[in-house]
XYZ file of C-alpha atoms in Angstrom:
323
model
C -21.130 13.828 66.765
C -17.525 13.156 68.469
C -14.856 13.300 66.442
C -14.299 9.309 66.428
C -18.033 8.768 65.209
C -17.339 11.155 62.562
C -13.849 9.328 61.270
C -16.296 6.238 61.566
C -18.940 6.979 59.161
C -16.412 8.620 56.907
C -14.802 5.288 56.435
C -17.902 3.649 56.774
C -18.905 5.626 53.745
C -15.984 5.357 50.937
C -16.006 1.525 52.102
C -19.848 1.684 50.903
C -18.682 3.568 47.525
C -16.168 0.722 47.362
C -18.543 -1.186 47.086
C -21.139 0.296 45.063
C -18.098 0.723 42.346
C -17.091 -3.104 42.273
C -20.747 -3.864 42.249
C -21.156 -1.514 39.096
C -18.215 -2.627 37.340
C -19.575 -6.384 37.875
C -22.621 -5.528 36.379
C -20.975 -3.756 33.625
C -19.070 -6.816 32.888
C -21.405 -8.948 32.997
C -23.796 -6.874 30.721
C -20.841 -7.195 27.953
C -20.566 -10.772 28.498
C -24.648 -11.419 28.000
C -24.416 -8.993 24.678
C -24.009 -11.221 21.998
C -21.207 -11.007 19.611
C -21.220 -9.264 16.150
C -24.202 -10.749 14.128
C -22.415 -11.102 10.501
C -23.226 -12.693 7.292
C -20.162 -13.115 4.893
C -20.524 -13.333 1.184
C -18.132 -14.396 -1.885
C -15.754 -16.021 0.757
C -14.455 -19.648 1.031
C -14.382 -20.835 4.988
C -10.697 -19.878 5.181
C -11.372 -16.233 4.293
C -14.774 -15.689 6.188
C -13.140 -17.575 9.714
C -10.578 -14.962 8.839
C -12.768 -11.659 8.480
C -14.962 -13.319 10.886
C -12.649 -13.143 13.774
C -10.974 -9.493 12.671
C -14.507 -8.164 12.794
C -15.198 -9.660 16.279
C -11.897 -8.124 17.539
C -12.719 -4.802 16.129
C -16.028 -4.726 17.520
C -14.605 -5.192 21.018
C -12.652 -2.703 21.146
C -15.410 -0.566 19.551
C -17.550 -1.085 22.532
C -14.677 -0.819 25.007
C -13.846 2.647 23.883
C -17.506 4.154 23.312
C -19.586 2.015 25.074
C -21.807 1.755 21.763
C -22.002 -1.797 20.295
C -23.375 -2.394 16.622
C -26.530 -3.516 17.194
C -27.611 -4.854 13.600
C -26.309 -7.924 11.092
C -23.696 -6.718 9.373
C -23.346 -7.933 5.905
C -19.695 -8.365 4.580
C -19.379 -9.047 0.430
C -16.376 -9.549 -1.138
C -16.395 -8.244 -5.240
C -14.405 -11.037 -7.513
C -13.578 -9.947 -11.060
C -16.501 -11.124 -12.249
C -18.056 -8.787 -10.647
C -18.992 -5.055 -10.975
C -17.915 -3.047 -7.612
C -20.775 -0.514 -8.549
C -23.201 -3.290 -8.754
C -22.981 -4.361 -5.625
C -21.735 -1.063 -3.460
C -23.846 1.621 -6.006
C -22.779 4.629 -6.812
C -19.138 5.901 -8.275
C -16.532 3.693 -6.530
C -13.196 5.333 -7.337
C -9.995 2.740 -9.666
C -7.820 3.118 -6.632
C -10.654 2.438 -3.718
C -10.173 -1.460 -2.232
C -13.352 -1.282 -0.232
C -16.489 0.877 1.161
C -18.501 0.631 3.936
C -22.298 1.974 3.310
C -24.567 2.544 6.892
C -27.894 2.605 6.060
C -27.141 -1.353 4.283
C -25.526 -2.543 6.925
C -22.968 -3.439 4.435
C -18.871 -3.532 3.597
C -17.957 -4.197 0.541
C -14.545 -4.992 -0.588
C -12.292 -6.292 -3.393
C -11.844 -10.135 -2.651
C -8.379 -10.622 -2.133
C -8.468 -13.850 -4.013
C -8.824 -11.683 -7.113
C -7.313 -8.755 -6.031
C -3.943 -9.629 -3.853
C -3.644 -7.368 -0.577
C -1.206 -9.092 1.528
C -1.447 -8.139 4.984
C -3.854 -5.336 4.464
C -6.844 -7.520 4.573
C -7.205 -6.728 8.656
C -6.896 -3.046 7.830
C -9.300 -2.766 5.417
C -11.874 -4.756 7.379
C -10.816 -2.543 10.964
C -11.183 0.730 8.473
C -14.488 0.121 7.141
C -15.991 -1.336 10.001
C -14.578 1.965 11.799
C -16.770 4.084 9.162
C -20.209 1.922 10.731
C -19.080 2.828 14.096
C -18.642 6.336 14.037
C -22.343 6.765 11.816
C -23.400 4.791 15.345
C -21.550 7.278 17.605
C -23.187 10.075 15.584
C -26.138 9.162 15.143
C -26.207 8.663 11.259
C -24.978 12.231 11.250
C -22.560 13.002 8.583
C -18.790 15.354 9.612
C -16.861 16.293 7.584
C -14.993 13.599 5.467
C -11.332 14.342 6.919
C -13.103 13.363 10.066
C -14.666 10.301 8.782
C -11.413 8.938 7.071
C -9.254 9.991 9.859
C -11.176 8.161 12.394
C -11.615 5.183 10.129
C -7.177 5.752 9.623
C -6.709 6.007 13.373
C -8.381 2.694 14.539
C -7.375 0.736 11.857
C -3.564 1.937 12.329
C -2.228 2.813 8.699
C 0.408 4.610 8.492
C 3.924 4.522 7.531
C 7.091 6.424 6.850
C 5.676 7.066 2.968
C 2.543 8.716 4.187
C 5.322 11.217 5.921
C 6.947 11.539 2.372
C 3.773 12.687 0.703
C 2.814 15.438 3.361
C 6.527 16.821 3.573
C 6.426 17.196 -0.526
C 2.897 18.671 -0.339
C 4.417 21.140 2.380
C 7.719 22.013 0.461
C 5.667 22.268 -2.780
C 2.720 24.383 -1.107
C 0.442 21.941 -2.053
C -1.708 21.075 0.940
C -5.297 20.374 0.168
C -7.591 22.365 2.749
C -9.805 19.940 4.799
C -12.902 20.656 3.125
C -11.212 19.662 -0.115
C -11.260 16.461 1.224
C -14.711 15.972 0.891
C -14.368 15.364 -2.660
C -11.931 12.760 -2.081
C -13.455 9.792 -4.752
C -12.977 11.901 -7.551
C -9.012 12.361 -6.530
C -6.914 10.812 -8.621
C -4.418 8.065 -6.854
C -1.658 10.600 -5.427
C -3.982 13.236 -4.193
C -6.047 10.424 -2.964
C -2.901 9.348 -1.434
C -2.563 13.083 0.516
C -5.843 13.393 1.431
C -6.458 10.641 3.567
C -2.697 11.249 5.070
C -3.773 14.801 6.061
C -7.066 13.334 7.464
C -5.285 10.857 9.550
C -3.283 13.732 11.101
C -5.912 15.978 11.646
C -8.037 13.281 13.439
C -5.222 12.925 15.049
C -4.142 16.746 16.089
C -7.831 16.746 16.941
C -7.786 13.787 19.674
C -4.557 15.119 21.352
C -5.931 18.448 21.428
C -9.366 17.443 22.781
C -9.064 13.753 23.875
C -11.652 11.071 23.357
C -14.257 13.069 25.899
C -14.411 15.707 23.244
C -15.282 13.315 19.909
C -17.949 11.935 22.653
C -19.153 15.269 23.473
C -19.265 16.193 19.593
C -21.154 13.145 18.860
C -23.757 14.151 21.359
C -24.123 17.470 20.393
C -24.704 16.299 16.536
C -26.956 13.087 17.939
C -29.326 15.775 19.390
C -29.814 18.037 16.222
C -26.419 20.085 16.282
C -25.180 21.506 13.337
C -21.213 20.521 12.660
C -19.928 24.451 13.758
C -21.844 23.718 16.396
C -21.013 21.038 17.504
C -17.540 21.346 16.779
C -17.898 24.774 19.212
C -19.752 23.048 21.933
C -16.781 20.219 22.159
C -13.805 22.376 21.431
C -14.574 25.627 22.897
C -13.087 26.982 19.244
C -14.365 27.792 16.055
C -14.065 25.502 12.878
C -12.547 27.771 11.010
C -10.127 28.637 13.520
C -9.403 24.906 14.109
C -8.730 24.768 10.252
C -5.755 27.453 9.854
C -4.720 26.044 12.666
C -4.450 22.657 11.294
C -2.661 24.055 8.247
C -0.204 25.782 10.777
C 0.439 22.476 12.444
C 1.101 20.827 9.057
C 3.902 23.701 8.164
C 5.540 23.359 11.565
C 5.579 19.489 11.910
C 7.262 18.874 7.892
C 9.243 21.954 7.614
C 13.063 21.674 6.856
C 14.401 22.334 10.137
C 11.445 19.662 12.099
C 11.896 17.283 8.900
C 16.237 17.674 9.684
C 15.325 17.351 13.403
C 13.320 13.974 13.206
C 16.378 11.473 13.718
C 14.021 8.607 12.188
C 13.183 10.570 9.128
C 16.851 11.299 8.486
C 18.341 8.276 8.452
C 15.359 7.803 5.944
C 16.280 10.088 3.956
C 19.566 9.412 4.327
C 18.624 5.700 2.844
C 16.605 7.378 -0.307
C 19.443 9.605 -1.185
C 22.110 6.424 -0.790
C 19.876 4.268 -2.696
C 19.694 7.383 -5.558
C 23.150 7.995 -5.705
C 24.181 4.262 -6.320
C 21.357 3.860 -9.481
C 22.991 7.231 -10.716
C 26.692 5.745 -10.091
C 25.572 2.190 -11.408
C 23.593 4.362 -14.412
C 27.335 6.205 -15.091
C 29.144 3.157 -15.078
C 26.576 2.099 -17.457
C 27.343 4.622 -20.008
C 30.935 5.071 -19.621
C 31.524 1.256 -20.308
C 29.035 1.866 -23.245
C 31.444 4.807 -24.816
C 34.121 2.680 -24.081
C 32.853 -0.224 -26.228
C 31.669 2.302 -28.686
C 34.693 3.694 -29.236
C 36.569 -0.037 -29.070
C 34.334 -0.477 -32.045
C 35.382 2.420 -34.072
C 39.354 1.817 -33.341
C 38.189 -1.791 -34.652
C 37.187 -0.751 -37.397
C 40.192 1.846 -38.162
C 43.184 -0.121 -37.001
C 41.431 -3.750 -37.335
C 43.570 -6.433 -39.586
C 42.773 -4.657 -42.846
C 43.789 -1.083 -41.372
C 46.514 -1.517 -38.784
C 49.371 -0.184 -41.169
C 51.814 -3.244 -40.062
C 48.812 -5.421 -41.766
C 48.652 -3.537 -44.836
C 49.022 -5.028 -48.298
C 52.309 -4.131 -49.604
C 52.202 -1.250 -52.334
C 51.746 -2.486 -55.824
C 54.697 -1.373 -57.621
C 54.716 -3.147 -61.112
């Protein structure tokens, strides 16, 4: 073979993978077009709210499948609790004060607070994204269970909550030496509110440290390994290439570095945050100060009243009896 033949079928062949590729992707596509859409049935809703969840469940699901490829392939049963209602009655089990909603797997079900009752504002799409997230990654798994900081973290992640406060409560856990270890977090419904609070920041995080240390490929590849019978050291080793317990200190390590003083000075946003708080501080304390000082003021108006008023200012004085 000349060397002209040869640049021939080398052409001939990556214009053949071309075309294999489009061909593939066209198939792919059309495969997600002929899937049909999220099969839900939506309880304790008026037509307003279920459209509503309706739609934020379809979007979620999308990009569900997008990412992993895995679609949800049973009805999924959404109920909304009213205050006539028990939470436990219809989700089982303990159900913390604090908890807005709860997604169970092997029901096929999410249960949350209806926000008729219970006012949420704009969390509604949130919630929904968070729970549904739960279902997903039981699907990715297999039904296989990791650890909770992984399950909230991933649920945190997709549904996009967080905000400036969230960095508030891990810098004061930090300063105070109050981080909870990750397997703490597995006992996260019986946390009261503000440890609540930390817990699921910290898992957001370390889902988070996880994914940019590992990437999407290694969830996947955890997934797998637990989907075929792996233990969670294992397959936490197999996808990592470290050990859990390693991945743990080092986790803590993170935390300590990313909200000490010098990182927390460092962080222009977070200044001029803090900068705000201690404004906003200083003015209640001023207005607070201004407060008292017009109280002793009109305290001690009072008592010069009282002293010098019309029947004790001596120019006012009765004249001296002298008969």
């Amino acid at each position: 073979m000349n060397a002209n033949t040869g640049r021939w079928v080398q052409r001939l062949a990556i214009v053949l993978v071309r075309q294999m590729c489009v061909l593939a992707l066209i198939a792919v596509t059309a495969s997600a077009k002929a899937r049909p859409p999220l099969a839900l049935i939506i309880e304790g809703a008026d037509s307003s709210l279920a459209a509503e969840t309706r739609s934020i469940l379809q979007t979620a699901h999308e990009e569900m499948v997008a990412a992993s490829g895995i679609w949800y392939p049973d009805t999924l049963r959404v109920v909304y609790v009213g205050k006539d209602q028990s939470f436990d009655s219809v989700a089982g089990g303990y159900f913390p004060d604090w908890g807005v909603g709860v997604a169970i797997a092997d029901r096929h079900l999410i249960a949350l607070r209806s926000p008729r009752d219970y006012p949420m504002g704009d969390q509604l799409g949130l919630t929904l994204r968070h729970e549904f997230a739960h279902l997903h990654l039981e699907l990715i798994l297999g039904q296989r269970r990791p650890p909770r900081w992984m399950h909230e973290g991933y649920a945190q992640q997709f549904a996009l909550e967080w905000n400036y406060g969230n960095d508030w409560t891990v810098a004061r856990a930090v300063f105070t030496d109050n981080i909870l270890p990750l397997d703490d977090i597995d006992g996260v419904n019986s946390f009261q509110s503000a440890k609540a609070q930390l817990a699921y920041a910290e898992s957001y995080l370390a889902m988070g440290h996880f994914l940019e240390r590992y990437g999407w490929d290694g969830l996947m590849l955890l997934a797998q390994t637990m989907r075929e019978g792996g233990d969670w050291d294992e397959a936490f080793s197999r996808a990592t290439g470290a050990d859990y317990r390693a991945y743990r200190l080092e986790f803590d390590t993170y935390l300590r570095e990313r909200y000490n003083w010098a990182a927390f000075l460092g962080d222009t946003v977070l200044l001029w945050i803090g900068l705000v708080v201690l404004f906003v501080i200083l003015y209640f304390l001023k207005r607070r100060w201004s407060r008292k000082r017009m109280q002793e003021w009109e305290d001690q108006e009072a008592i010069t009243e009282i002293l010098y008023g019309p029947l004790g200012t001596p120019g006012n004085r009765p004249p001296p009896d002298n008969g």
